[in-house]
Amino acid sequence: MTQWGEMAPYLLGLRLDGRRVLVVGGGRVAQRRVPALLDAGASITLVSPSVTPALDDLIADGRVVWERRPYQPGDCDGAWLVHACTSNRDANIAIAAEAEAKRIWCVRADDKDASAAWTPASGRVDEVSVAITAGGDPRRAAGIRDAVVSALRDGTVDARRHRTKPVGVALVGGGPGDPGLISVRGRQLLSQADVVVADRLAPRSLLDELPPDVELIDAAKVPYGRFLSQERINELLVEHAKAGRFVVRLKGGDPFVFGRGGEEMIACAKAGVPVIVVPGITSAVAVPAAAGVPVTHRGVSQDFHVVSVHVPPGHPESSVDWKGLARSQGTLILLMAVERLAEIAETLQGDGRSPETPVMVVQDGTLPTQRTVIATLSTVAERVTAAGLRPPAIVIVGDVVGVGQEIEMVRAERVP
């Protein structure tokens, strides 16, 4: 394999929207790189006999095409960029050789000197992207990148390794999905972590900014699929904190809104581990807002109810007062409800809510992939199925949906 000399690399920002990118390997390196490639709009083919739960989740969402097998010659055909991320050095050599022969740029994760291209330590603040190579040294590049990104984000210039590091565990709410909606405090603590335990709905593009020496523990709980038990998550937080590492438990939304943060705080308290709680923007409020719908509005709704529908109405484990919600004139914000919409709609109508009550369902709220369906209580299940909406999604029930439509109409009229 070619060994490149000491010449400085020519830095280039690749516009990958719609272009095929091949990633070979389904482990932690691929898990770090795939979200950034998706953010760039790449059409990703992943070749690996197995994948991590986080990658499995992206595959289930249809965002990545998975070839469930080892690499074989010809896989590079049609690719604009190749990432060789396997744990087998011989396989990485073969992948890079094929890419080189076909004049396709290839990044080898296991050997920077034999790699035709390097993946920079990257970060983004608003419209400014930062990418650092540092001669192929990932730790040095990440340290410099952290300093630049932090200076852009909050006005400081200290690199991650120069900050006074907290101790114990931080329960950090990552917000509803858009990485820009995590709090400044949450972002600061994330940049100081030795260990990050990340949920499936945490803003995963932020994980790509982590230095390579940070241990990333995937706590993704894929619905009806693989998951890390809550008991094991609690044990990991305590074990790492007691070993002297600063642990960030990164969650989607807010840690204490259906985030089981209370359970984790109790586990740490029993073990004598100090805990920092960083509230996050809950999707229950943020996603309706991102879709232009206020959860309350003067003269329309003066209360709103946030409900987790992890079990359907009538289930023995359900503690939800569905009759009371049906009688209420307030806004209903339903989480984990998409797959039970037909039962929910039938229950609410049977208990007194009008079939004509407006309903909005928002998938991937605050993200570039956000999609919405507007219907009534009597038609929403059918329309959501026809549109192919999938979790994660928020269901908004109430007249405030009409307020959101009014806002959209006023905006449209003001456009010249």
PDB file of N, CA and C in Angstrom, residues 190-254:
ATOM      1  N   LEU A 190     -20.307  18.362  28.217  1.00  0.00           N
ATOM      2  CA  LEU A 190     -20.058  17.295  27.252  1.00  0.00           C
ATOM      3  C   LEU A 190     -18.619  17.353  26.759  1.00  0.00           C
ATOM      4  N   SER A 191     -18.093  18.550  26.559  1.00  0.00           N
ATOM      5  CA  SER A 191     -16.727  18.693  26.062  1.00  0.00           C
ATOM      6  C   SER A 191     -15.688  18.327  27.109  1.00  0.00           C
ATOM      7  N   GLN A 192     -16.112  18.195  28.382  1.00  0.00           N
ATOM      8  CA  GLN A 192     -15.189  17.853  29.462  1.00  0.00           C
ATOM      9  C   GLN A 192     -15.276  16.386  29.881  1.00  0.00           C
ATOM     10  N   ALA A 193     -16.151  15.640  29.255  1.00  0.00           N
ATOM     11  CA  ALA A 193     -16.426  14.278  29.703  1.00  0.00           C
ATOM     12  C   ALA A 193     -15.276  13.319  29.411  1.00  0.00           C
ATOM     13  N   ASP A 194     -15.079  12.368  30.323  1.00  0.00           N
ATOM     14  CA  ASP A 194     -14.219  11.219  30.063  1.00  0.00           C
ATOM     15  C   ASP A 194     -15.030  10.072  29.470  1.00  0.00           C
ATOM     16  N   VAL A 195     -16.291   9.997  29.894  1.00  0.00           N
ATOM     17  CA  VAL A 195     -17.202   8.947  29.442  1.00  0.00           C
ATOM     18  C   VAL A 195     -18.536   9.600  29.100  1.00  0.00           C
ATOM     19  N   VAL A 196     -19.114   9.228  27.969  1.00  0.00           N
ATOM     20  CA  VAL A 196     -20.442   9.713  27.584  1.00  0.00           C
ATOM     21  C   VAL A 196     -21.358   8.507  27.388  1.00  0.00           C
ATOM     22  N   VAL A 197     -22.464   8.506  28.118  1.00  0.00           N
ATOM     23  CA  VAL A 197     -23.479   7.456  27.982  1.00  0.00           C
ATOM     24  C   VAL A 197     -24.659   8.103  27.257  1.00  0.00           C
ATOM     25  N   ALA A 198     -24.856   7.740  25.993  1.00  0.00           N
ATOM     26  CA  ALA A 198     -25.773   8.483  25.126  1.00  0.00           C
ATOM     27  C   ALA A 198     -27.025   7.687  24.809  1.00  0.00           C
ATOM     28  N   ASP A 199     -28.172   8.362  24.876  1.00  0.00           N
ATOM     29  CA  ASP A 199     -29.453   7.795  24.502  1.00  0.00           C
ATOM     30  C   ASP A 199     -29.640   7.814  22.988  1.00  0.00           C
ATOM     31  N   ARG A 200     -30.629   7.058  22.525  1.00  0.00           N
ATOM     32  CA  ARG A 200     -30.959   7.004  21.098  1.00  0.00           C
ATOM     33  C   ARG A 200     -31.402   8.360  20.568  1.00  0.00           C
ATOM     34  N   LEU A 201     -32.126   9.143  21.391  1.00  0.00           N
ATOM     35  CA  LEU A 201     -32.675  10.417  20.928  1.00  0.00           C
ATOM     36  C   LEU A 201     -31.787  11.608  21.288  1.00  0.00           C
ATOM     37  N   ALA A 202     -30.615  11.343  21.848  1.00  0.00           N
ATOM     38  CA  ALA A 202     -29.669  12.429  22.099  1.00  0.00           C
ATOM     39  C   ALA A 202     -29.179  12.983  20.758  1.00  0.00           C
ATOM     40  N   PRO A 203     -28.765  14.262  20.710  1.00  0.00           N
ATOM     41  CA  PRO A 203     -28.259  14.838  19.451  1.00  0.00           C
ATOM     42  C   PRO A 203     -26.944  14.193  19.039  1.00  0.00           C
ATOM     43  N   ARG A 204     -27.017  13.181  18.178  1.00  0.00           N
ATOM     44  CA  ARG A 204     -25.871  12.318  17.907  1.00  0.00           C
ATOM     45  C   ARG A 204     -24.772  12.994  17.095  1.00  0.00           C
ATOM     46  N   SER A 205     -25.099  14.045  16.375  1.00  0.00           N
ATOM     47  CA  SER A 205     -24.028  14.712  15.627  1.00  0.00           C
ATOM     48  C   SER A 205     -23.008  15.342  16.571  1.00  0.00           C
ATOM     49  N   LEU A 206     -23.423  15.653  17.823  1.00  0.00           N
ATOM     50  CA  LEU A 206     -22.471  16.177  18.803  1.00  0.00           C
ATOM     51  C   LEU A 206     -21.448  15.117  19.201  1.00  0.00           C
ATOM     52  N   LEU A 207     -21.827  13.847  19.104  1.00  0.00           N
ATOM     53  CA  LEU A 207     -20.906  12.788  19.496  1.00  0.00           C
ATOM     54  C   LEU A 207     -19.718  12.708  18.547  1.00  0.00           C
ATOM     55  N   ASP A 208     -19.900  13.144  17.309  1.00  0.00           N
ATOM     56  CA  ASP A 208     -18.809  13.130  16.342  1.00  0.00           C
ATOM     57  C   ASP A 208     -17.733  14.144  16.714  1.00  0.00           C
ATOM     58  N   GLU A 209     -18.089  15.112  17.556  1.00  0.00           N
ATOM     59  CA  GLU A 209     -17.124  16.118  17.980  1.00  0.00           C
ATOM     60  C   GLU A 209     -16.287  15.656  19.167  1.00  0.00           C
ATOM     61  N   LEU A 210     -16.625  14.520  19.764  1.00  0.00           N
ATOM     62  CA  LEU A 210     -15.896  14.064  20.942  1.00  0.00           C
ATOM     63  C   LEU A 210     -14.479  13.657  20.578  1.00  0.00           C
ATOM     64  N   PRO A 211     -13.492  13.998  21.396  1.00  0.00           N
ATOM     65  CA  PRO A 211     -12.130  13.530  21.146  1.00  0.00           C
ATOM     66  C   PRO A 211     -12.068  12.005  21.187  1.00  0.00           C
ATOM     67  N   PRO A 212     -11.095  11.400  20.495  1.00  0.00           N
ATOM     68  CA  PRO A 212     -11.052   9.937  20.417  1.00  0.00           C
ATOM     69  C   PRO A 212     -10.785   9.242  21.742  1.00  0.00           C
ATOM     70  N   ASP A 213     -10.255   9.980  22.743  1.00  0.00           N
ATOM     71  CA  ASP A 213      -9.988   9.333  24.027  1.00  0.00           C
ATOM     72  C   ASP A 213     -11.214   9.301  24.937  1.00  0.00           C
ATOM     73  N   VAL A 214     -12.328   9.885  24.499  1.00  0.00           N
ATOM     74  CA  VAL A 214     -13.565   9.822  25.276  1.00  0.00           C
ATOM     75  C   VAL A 214     -14.253   8.493  25.009  1.00  0.00           C
ATOM     76  N   GLU A 215     -14.608   7.787  26.079  1.00  0.00           N
ATOM     77  CA  GLU A 215     -15.315   6.512  25.906  1.00  0.00           C
ATOM     78  C   GLU A 215     -16.793   6.788  25.680  1.00  0.00           C
ATOM     79  N   LEU A 216     -17.304   6.300  24.570  1.00  0.00           N
ATOM     80  CA  LEU A 216     -18.715   6.492  24.229  1.00  0.00           C
ATOM     81  C   LEU A 216     -19.458   5.180  24.455  1.00  0.00           C
ATOM     82  N   ILE A 217     -20.449   5.210  25.340  1.00  0.00           N
ATOM     83  CA  ILE A 217     -21.263   4.038  25.638  1.00  0.00           C
ATOM     84  C   ILE A 217     -22.633   4.254  25.021  1.00  0.00           C
ATOM     85  N   ASP A 218     -22.993   3.362  24.140  1.00  0.00           N
ATOM     86  CA  ASP A 218     -24.261   3.465  23.416  1.00  0.00           C
ATOM     87  C   ASP A 218     -25.373   2.853  24.267  1.00  0.00           C
ATOM     88  N   ALA A 219     -26.245   3.724  24.799  1.00  0.00           N
ATOM     89  CA  ALA A 219     -27.371   3.263  25.621  1.00  0.00           C
ATOM     90  C   ALA A 219     -28.672   3.334  24.840  1.00  0.00           C
ATOM     91  N   ALA A 220     -28.568   3.220  23.516  1.00  0.00           N
ATOM     92  CA  ALA A 220     -29.757   3.307  22.672  1.00  0.00           C
ATOM     93  C   ALA A 220     -30.736   2.203  23.015  1.00  0.00           C
ATOM     94  N   LYS A 221     -32.004   2.590  23.155  1.00  0.00           N
ATOM     95  CA  LYS A 221     -33.071   1.628  23.379  1.00  0.00           C
ATOM     96  C   LYS A 221     -33.952   1.636  22.141  1.00  0.00           C
ATOM     97  N   VAL A 222     -33.661   0.721  21.228  1.00  0.00           N
ATOM     98  CA  VAL A 222     -34.400   0.650  19.976  1.00  0.00           C
ATOM     99  C   VAL A 222     -35.759   0.023  20.247  1.00  0.00           C
ATOM    100  N   PRO A 223     -36.880   0.700  19.900  1.00  0.00           N
ATOM    101  CA  PRO A 223     -38.194   0.127  20.156  1.00  0.00           C
ATOM    102  C   PRO A 223     -38.323  -1.276  19.569  1.00  0.00           C
ATOM    103  N   TYR A 224     -38.710  -2.211  20.414  1.00  0.00           N
ATOM    104  CA  TYR A 224     -38.914  -3.604  20.025  1.00  0.00           C
ATOM    105  C   TYR A 224     -37.613  -4.242  19.517  1.00  0.00           C
ATOM    106  N   GLY A 225     -36.472  -3.662  19.854  1.00  0.00           N
ATOM    107  CA  GLY A 225     -35.197  -4.215  19.415  1.00  0.00           C
ATOM    108  C   GLY A 225     -34.216  -4.270  20.573  1.00  0.00           C
ATOM    109  N   ARG A 226     -32.922  -4.170  20.218  1.00  0.00           N
ATOM    110  CA  ARG A 226     -31.886  -4.275  21.236  1.00  0.00           C
ATOM    111  C   ARG A 226     -31.884  -3.054  22.137  1.00  0.00           C
ATOM    112  N   PHE A 227     -31.509  -3.255  23.400  1.00  0.00           N
ATOM    113  CA  PHE A 227     -31.438  -2.127  24.309  1.00  0.00           C
ATOM    114  C   PHE A 227     -30.536  -2.469  25.483  1.00  0.00           C
ATOM    115  N   LEU A 228     -30.035  -1.410  26.129  1.00  0.00           N
ATOM    116  CA  LEU A 228     -29.267  -1.540  27.359  1.00  0.00           C
ATOM    117  C   LEU A 228     -30.226  -1.293  28.507  1.00  0.00           C
ATOM    118  N   SER A 229     -30.327  -2.238  29.426  1.00  0.00           N
ATOM    119  CA  SER A 229     -31.321  -2.115  30.497  1.00  0.00           C
ATOM    120  C   SER A 229     -31.016  -0.913  31.377  1.00  0.00           C
ATOM    121  N   GLN A 230     -32.058  -0.364  31.988  1.00  0.00           N
ATOM    122  CA  GLN A 230     -31.881   0.788  32.862  1.00  0.00           C
ATOM    123  C   GLN A 230     -30.993   0.438  34.051  1.00  0.00           C
ATOM    124  N   GLU A 231     -31.134  -0.774  34.556  1.00  0.00           N
ATOM    125  CA  GLU A 231     -30.300  -1.201  35.677  1.00  0.00           C
ATOM    126  C   GLU A 231     -28.827  -1.179  35.303  1.00  0.00           C
ATOM    127  N   ARG A 232     -28.508  -1.635  34.087  1.00  0.00           N
ATOM    128  CA  ARG A 232     -27.119  -1.644  33.650  1.00  0.00           C
ATOM    129  C   ARG A 232     -26.619  -0.231  33.408  1.00  0.00           C
ATOM    130  N   ILE A 233     -27.461   0.636  32.901  1.00  0.00           N
ATOM    131  CA  ILE A 233     -27.071   2.038  32.722  1.00  0.00           C
ATOM    132  C   ILE A 233     -26.702   2.654  34.072  1.00  0.00           C
ATOM    133  N   ASN A 234     -27.542   2.414  35.087  1.00  0.00           N
ATOM    134  CA  ASN A 234     -27.260   2.933  36.432  1.00  0.00           C
ATOM    135  C   ASN A 234     -25.913   2.423  36.934  1.00  0.00           C
ATOM    136  N   GLU A 235     -25.655   1.123  36.730  1.00  0.00           N
ATOM    137  CA  GLU A 235     -24.389   0.537  37.178  1.00  0.00           C
ATOM    138  C   GLU A 235     -23.199   1.188  36.478  1.00  0.00           C
ATOM    139  N   LEU A 236     -23.312   1.433  35.171  1.00  0.00           N
ATOM    140  CA  LEU A 236     -22.210   2.032  34.416  1.00  0.00           C
ATOM    141  C   LEU A 236     -21.905   3.443  34.903  1.00  0.00           C
ATOM    142  N   LEU A 237     -22.944   4.225  35.174  1.00  0.00           N
ATOM    143  CA  LEU A 237     -22.726   5.586  35.675  1.00  0.00           C
ATOM    144  C   LEU A 237     -21.923   5.561  36.968  1.00  0.00           C
ATOM    145  N   VAL A 238     -22.340   4.692  37.873  1.00  0.00           N
ATOM    146  CA  VAL A 238     -21.679   4.613  39.184  1.00  0.00           C
ATOM    147  C   VAL A 238     -20.263   4.066  39.047  1.00  0.00           C
ATOM    148  N   GLU A 239     -20.097   2.998  38.256  1.00  0.00           N
ATOM    149  CA  GLU A 239     -18.772   2.375  38.108  1.00  0.00           C
ATOM    150  C   GLU A 239     -17.744   3.359  37.572  1.00  0.00           C
ATOM    151  N   HIS A 240     -18.086   4.053  36.511  1.00  0.00           N
ATOM    152  CA  HIS A 240     -17.119   4.979  35.900  1.00  0.00           C
ATOM    153  C   HIS A 240     -16.850   6.178  36.802  1.00  0.00           C
ATOM    154  N   ALA A 241     -17.889   6.710  37.441  1.00  0.00           N
ATOM    155  CA  ALA A 241     -17.691   7.856  38.331  1.00  0.00           C
ATOM    156  C   ALA A 241     -16.800   7.476  39.515  1.00  0.00           C
ATOM    157  N   LYS A 242     -17.011   6.276  40.075  1.00  0.00           N
ATOM    158  CA  LYS A 242     -16.195   5.848  41.219  1.00  0.00           C
ATOM    159  C   LYS A 242     -14.761   5.551  40.805  1.00  0.00           C
ATOM    160  N   ALA A 243     -14.539   5.307  39.512  1.00  0.00           N
ATOM    161  CA  ALA A 243     -13.181   5.091  39.005  1.00  0.00           C
ATOM    162  C   ALA A 243     -12.469   6.417  38.720  1.00  0.00           C
ATOM    163  N   GLY A 244     -13.124   7.532  39.036  1.00  0.00           N
ATOM    164  CA  GLY A 244     -12.500   8.845  38.878  1.00  0.00           C
ATOM    165  C   GLY A 244     -12.749   9.514  37.552  1.00  0.00           C
ATOM    166  N   ARG A 245     -13.651   8.959  36.759  1.00  0.00           N
ATOM    167  CA  ARG A 245     -13.952   9.555  35.458  1.00  0.00           C
ATOM    168  C   ARG A 245     -15.178  10.457  35.569  1.00  0.00           C
ATOM    169  N   PHE A 246     -15.152  11.540  34.799  1.00  0.00           N
ATOM    170  CA  PHE A 246     -16.333  12.405  34.740  1.00  0.00           C
ATOM    171  C   PHE A 246     -17.259  11.867  33.675  1.00  0.00           C
ATOM    172  N   VAL A 247     -18.499  11.578  34.062  1.00  0.00           N
ATOM    173  CA  VAL A 247     -19.455  10.905  33.190  1.00  0.00           C
ATOM    174  C   VAL A 247     -20.579  11.855  32.811  1.00  0.00           C
ATOM    175  N   VAL A 248     -20.855  11.960  31.530  1.00  0.00           N
ATOM    176  CA  VAL A 248     -22.025  12.710  31.053  1.00  0.00           C
ATOM    177  C   VAL A 248     -23.053  11.711  30.534  1.00  0.00           C
ATOM    178  N   ARG A 249     -24.233  11.765  31.125  1.00  0.00           N
ATOM    179  CA  ARG A 249     -25.374  10.967  30.651  1.00  0.00           C
ATOM    180  C   ARG A 249     -26.171  11.871  29.725  1.00  0.00           C
ATOM    181  N   LEU A 250     -25.989  11.697  28.425  1.00  0.00           N
ATOM    182  CA  LEU A 250     -26.596  12.588  27.433  1.00  0.00           C
ATOM    183  C   LEU A 250     -27.926  12.009  26.976  1.00  0.00           C
ATOM    184  N   LYS A 251     -28.990  12.773  27.201  1.00  0.00           N
ATOM    185  CA  LYS A 251     -30.339  12.319  26.873  1.00  0.00           C
ATOM    186  C   LYS A 251     -30.990  13.271  25.877  1.00  0.00           C
ATOM    187  N   GLY A 252     -31.969  12.757  25.164  1.00  0.00           N
ATOM    188  CA  GLY A 252     -32.798  13.631  24.362  1.00  0.00           C
ATOM    189  C   GLY A 252     -33.778  14.365  25.258  1.00  0.00           C
ATOM    190  N   GLY A 253     -34.166  15.564  24.851  1.00  0.00           N
ATOM    191  CA  GLY A 253     -35.139  16.318  25.640  1.00  0.00           C
ATOM    192  C   GLY A 253     -34.601  16.739  26.986  1.00  0.00           C
ATOM    193  N   ASP A 254     -35.387  16.478  28.038  1.00  0.00           N
ATOM    194  CA  ASP A 254     -35.017  16.831  29.405  1.00  0.00           C
ATOM    195  C   ASP A 254     -34.870  15.548  30.216  1.00  0.00           C
TER     196      ASP A 254
END
